[in-house]
mmCIF file of C-alpha atoms in Angstrom:
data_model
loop_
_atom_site.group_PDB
_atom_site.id
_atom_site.type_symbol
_atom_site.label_atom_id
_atom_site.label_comp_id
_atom_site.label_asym_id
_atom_site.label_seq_id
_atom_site.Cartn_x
_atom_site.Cartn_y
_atom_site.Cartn_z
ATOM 1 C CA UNK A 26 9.443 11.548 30.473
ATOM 2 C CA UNK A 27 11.645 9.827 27.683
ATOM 3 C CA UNK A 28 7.751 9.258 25.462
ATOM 4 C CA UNK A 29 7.206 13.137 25.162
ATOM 5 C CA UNK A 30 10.898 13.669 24.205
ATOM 6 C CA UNK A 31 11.090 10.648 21.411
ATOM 7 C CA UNK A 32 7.834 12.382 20.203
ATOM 8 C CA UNK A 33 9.026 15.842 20.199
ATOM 9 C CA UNK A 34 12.183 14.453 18.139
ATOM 10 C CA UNK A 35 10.293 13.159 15.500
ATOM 11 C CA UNK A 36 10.848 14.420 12.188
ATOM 12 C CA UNK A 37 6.905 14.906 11.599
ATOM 13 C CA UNK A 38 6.758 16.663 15.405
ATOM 14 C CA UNK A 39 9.027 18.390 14.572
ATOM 15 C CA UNK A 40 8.190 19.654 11.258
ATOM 16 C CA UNK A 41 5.061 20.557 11.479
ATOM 17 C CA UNK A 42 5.399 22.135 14.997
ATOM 18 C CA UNK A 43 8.542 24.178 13.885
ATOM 19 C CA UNK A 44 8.257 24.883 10.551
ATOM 20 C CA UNK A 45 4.899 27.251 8.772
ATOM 21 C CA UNK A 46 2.355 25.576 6.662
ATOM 22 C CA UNK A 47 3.544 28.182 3.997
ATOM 23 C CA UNK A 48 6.490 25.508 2.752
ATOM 24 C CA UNK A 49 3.325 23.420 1.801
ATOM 25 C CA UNK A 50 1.931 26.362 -0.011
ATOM 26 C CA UNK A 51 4.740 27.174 -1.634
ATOM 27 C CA UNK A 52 5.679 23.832 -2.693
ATOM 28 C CA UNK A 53 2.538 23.371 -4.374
ATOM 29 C CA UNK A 54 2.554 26.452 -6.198
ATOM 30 C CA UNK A 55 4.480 25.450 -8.396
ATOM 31 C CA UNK A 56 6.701 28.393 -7.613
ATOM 32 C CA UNK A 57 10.424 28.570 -9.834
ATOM 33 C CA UNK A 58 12.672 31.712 -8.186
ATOM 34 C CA UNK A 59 14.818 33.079 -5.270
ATOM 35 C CA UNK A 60 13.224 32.948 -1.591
ATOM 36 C CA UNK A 61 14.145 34.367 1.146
ATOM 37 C CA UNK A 62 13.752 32.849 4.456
ATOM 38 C CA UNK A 63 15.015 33.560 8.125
ATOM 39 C CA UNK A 64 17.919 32.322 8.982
ATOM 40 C CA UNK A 65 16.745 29.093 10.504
ATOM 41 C CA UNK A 66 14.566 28.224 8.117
ATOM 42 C CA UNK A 67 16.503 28.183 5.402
ATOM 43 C CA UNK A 68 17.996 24.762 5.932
ATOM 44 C CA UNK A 69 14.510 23.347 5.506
ATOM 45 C CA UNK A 70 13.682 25.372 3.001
ATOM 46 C CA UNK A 71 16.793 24.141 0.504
ATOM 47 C CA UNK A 72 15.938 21.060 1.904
ATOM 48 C CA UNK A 73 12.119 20.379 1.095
ATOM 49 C CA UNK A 74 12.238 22.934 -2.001
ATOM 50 C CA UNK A 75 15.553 22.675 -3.943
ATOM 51 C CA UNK A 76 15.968 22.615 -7.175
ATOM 52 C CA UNK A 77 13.539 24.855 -8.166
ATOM 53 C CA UNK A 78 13.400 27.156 -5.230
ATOM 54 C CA UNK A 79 17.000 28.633 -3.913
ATOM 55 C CA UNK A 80 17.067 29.843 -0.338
ATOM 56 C CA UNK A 81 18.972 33.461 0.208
ATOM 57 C CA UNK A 82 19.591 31.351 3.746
ATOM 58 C CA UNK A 83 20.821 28.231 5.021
ATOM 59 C CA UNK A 84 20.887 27.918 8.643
ATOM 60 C CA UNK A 85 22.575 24.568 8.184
ATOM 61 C CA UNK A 86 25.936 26.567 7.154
ATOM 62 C CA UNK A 87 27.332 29.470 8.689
ATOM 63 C CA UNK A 88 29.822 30.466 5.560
ATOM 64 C CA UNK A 89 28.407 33.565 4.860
ATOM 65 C CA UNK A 90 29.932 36.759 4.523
ATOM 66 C CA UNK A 91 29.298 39.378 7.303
ATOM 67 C CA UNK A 92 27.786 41.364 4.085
ATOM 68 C CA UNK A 93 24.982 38.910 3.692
ATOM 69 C CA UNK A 94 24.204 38.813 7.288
ATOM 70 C CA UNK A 95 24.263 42.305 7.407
ATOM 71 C CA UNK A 96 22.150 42.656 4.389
ATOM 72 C CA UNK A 97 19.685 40.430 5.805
ATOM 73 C CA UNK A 98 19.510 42.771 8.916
ATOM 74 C CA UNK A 99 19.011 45.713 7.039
ATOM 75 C CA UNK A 100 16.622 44.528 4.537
ATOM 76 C CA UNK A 101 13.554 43.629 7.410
ATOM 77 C CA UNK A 102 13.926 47.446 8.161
ATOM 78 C CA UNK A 103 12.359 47.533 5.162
ATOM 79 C CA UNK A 104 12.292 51.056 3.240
ATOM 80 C CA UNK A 105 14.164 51.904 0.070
ATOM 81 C CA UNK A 106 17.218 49.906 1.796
ATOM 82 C CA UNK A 107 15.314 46.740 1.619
ATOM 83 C CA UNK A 108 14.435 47.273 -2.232
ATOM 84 C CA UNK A 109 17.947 47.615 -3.023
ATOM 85 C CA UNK A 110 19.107 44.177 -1.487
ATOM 86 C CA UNK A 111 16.104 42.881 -2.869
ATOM 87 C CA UNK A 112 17.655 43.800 -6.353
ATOM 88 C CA UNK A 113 20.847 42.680 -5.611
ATOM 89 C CA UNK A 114 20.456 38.858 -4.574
ATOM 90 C CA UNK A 115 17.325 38.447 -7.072
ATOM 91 C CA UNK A 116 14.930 37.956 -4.431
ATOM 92 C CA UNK A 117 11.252 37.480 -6.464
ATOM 93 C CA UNK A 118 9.640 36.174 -3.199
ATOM 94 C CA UNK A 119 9.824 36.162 0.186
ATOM 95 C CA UNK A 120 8.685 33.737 3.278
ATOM 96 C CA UNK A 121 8.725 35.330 6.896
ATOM 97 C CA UNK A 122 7.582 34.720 10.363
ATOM 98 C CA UNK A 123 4.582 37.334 11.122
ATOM 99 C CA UNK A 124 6.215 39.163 14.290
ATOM 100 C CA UNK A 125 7.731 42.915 14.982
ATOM 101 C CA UNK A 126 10.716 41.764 12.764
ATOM 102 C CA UNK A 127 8.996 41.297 9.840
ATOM 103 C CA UNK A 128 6.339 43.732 9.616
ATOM 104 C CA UNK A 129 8.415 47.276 8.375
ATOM 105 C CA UNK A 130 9.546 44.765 5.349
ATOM 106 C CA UNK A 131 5.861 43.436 4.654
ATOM 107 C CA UNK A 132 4.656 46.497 4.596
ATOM 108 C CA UNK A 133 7.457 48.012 2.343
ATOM 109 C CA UNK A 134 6.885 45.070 -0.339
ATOM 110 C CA UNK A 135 3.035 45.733 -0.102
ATOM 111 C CA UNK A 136 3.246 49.003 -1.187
ATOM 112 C CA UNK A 137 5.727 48.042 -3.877
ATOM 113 C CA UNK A 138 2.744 45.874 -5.215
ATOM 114 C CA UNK A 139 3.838 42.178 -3.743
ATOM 115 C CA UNK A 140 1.457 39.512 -3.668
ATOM 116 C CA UNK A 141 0.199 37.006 -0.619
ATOM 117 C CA UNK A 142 0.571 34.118 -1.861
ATOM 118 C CA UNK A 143 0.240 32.585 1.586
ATOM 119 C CA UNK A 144 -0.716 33.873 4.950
ATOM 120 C CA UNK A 145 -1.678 32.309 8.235
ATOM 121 C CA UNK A 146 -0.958 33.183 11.561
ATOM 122 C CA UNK A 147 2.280 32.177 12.042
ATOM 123 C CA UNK A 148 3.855 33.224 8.322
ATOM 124 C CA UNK A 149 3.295 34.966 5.173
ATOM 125 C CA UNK A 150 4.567 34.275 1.481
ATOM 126 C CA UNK A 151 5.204 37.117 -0.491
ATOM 127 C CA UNK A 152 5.493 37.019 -4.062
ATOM 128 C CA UNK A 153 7.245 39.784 -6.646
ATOM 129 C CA UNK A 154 4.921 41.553 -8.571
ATOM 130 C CA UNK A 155 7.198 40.521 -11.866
ATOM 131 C CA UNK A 156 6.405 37.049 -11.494
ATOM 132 C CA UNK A 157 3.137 37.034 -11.903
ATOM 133 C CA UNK A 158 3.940 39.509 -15.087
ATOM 134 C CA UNK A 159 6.152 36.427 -16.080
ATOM 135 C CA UNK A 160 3.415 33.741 -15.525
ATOM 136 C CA UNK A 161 0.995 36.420 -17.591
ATOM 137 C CA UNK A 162 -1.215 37.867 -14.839
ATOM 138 C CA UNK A 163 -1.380 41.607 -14.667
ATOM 139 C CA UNK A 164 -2.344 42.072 -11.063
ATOM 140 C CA UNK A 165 -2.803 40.538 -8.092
ATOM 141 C CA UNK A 166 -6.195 38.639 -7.935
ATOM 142 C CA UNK A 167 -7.784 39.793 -4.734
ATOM 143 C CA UNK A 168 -8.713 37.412 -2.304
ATOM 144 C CA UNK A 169 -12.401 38.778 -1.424
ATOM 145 C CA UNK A 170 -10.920 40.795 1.814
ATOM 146 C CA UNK A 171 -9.458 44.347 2.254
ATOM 147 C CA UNK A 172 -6.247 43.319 0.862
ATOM 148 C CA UNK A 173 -5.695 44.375 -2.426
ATOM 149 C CA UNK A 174 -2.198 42.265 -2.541
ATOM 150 C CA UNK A 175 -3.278 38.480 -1.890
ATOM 151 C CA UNK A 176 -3.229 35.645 -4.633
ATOM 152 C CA UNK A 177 -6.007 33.573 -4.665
ATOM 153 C CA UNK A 178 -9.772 34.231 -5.534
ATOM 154 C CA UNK A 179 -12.916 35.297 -3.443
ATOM 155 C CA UNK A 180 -15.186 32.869 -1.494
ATOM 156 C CA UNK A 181 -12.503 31.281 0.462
ATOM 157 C CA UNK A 182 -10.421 29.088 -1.983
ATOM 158 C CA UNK A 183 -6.914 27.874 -1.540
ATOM 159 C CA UNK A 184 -4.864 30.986 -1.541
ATOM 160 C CA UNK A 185 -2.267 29.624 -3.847
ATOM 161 C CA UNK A 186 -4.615 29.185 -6.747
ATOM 162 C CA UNK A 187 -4.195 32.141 -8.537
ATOM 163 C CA UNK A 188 -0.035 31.707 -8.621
ATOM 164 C CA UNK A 189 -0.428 27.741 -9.541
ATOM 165 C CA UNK A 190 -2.725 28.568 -12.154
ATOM 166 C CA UNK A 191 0.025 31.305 -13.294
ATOM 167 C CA UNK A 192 2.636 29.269 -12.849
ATOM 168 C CA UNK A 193 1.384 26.532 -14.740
ATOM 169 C CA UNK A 194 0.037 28.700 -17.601
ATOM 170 C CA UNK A 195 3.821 29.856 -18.034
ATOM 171 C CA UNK A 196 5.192 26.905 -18.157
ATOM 172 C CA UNK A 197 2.704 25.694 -21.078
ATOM 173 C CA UNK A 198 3.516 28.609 -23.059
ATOM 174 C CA UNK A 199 7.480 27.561 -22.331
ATOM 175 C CA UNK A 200 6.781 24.418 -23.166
ATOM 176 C CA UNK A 201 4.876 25.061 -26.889
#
C-alpha cells in the first residue's frame, strides 16, 4: 500500500488531481488583476500565479481578519451584497469550484455582464467586464453556445483566446 500513497503525494498527483485546469487557463491568458479563489486554493494560486495575479485568499495563512472571512461568506450569496465586496477588495476576476456554493455568485456576475474565460466541469473563471474594456474589447466574444458571457470564439477554440488576444493587445498599446 506504501506505492499508491508515494503516488498520491506527488506534487504532479497531486496537482493535477486537486487543483482545476482553470490555473492553466488563467496562467496563459496572460491575465494582470485581483482573483479570487476559495479558500484552499488560494495558496496555489499565489503560488503558481504571483506577481501578476494577487489571490483575495491564501489558505497557506490563516491571518485574516474575521471581516474578510466573513466577506468571503457573504459574497457567494451573491446579490447586490456580493457586488459591493467585489468593489471593495478590487476583485476584476474570479475562479470558483462549480457546486451549490458557487452558483447564486455566478449567476449574480453573469448578469452584471462577466465573462467565462474558463469553464469545465469542475471550475469556472470569471472575468470583469472592465477588463476587457481595458484590453479594448467591447463585449464579450461569444463562444458559439447559448452563453452570451464566455471569452473565446465559435467552432470550439481554446476558450482563453479572446482574453490573451486582449490582453496582449493592451499591453502593446502600453508598451508604444
Amino acid at each position: 500500500y506504501e506505492l499508491p500513497i508515494l503516488t498520491w503525494l506527488a506534487f504532479d498527483a497531486v496537482q493535477f488531481k486537486h487543483q482545476p485546469l482553470a490555473f492553466e487557463a488563467i496562467a496563459a491568458s496572460g491575465y494582470i488583476g485581483n482573483l479570487y479563489t476559495p479558500y484552499h486554493l488560494g495558496g496555489y494560486a499565489a503560488y503558481t500565479l504571483l506577481p501578476q495575479v494577487k489571490a483575495f485568499y491564501n489558505g497557506r495563512y490563516d491571518g485574516y481578519s474575521r471581516a474578510v472571512y466573513d466577506d468571503s461568506f457573504r459574497m457567494l450569496a451573491g446579490g447586490s451584497a456580493a457586488l459591493e465586496i467585489v468593489e471593495r477588495y478590487a476583485i476584476d476576476s474570479f475562479l470558483l469550484l462549480l457546486g451549490r456554493d458557487s452558483y447564486k455568485l455566478v449567476y449574480t456576475l453573469k448578469l452584471r455582464g462577466w465573462c467565462e474565460g474558463f469553464h469545465d466541469e469542475q471550475a469556472i473563471w470569471l472575468v470583469a467586464p472592465q477588463v476587457l474594456r481595458d484590453a479594448g474589447a467591447e463585449t464579450c466574444p461569444s463562444m458559439g453556445h447559448d452563453s452570451a458571457n464566455t471569452l473565446g470564439s465559435s467552432g470550439g477554440s481554446d476558450p482563453t483566446a479572446a482574453i490573451v488576444a486582449a490582453v496582449r493587445h493592451h499591453r502593446l498599446q502600453d508598451a508604444t
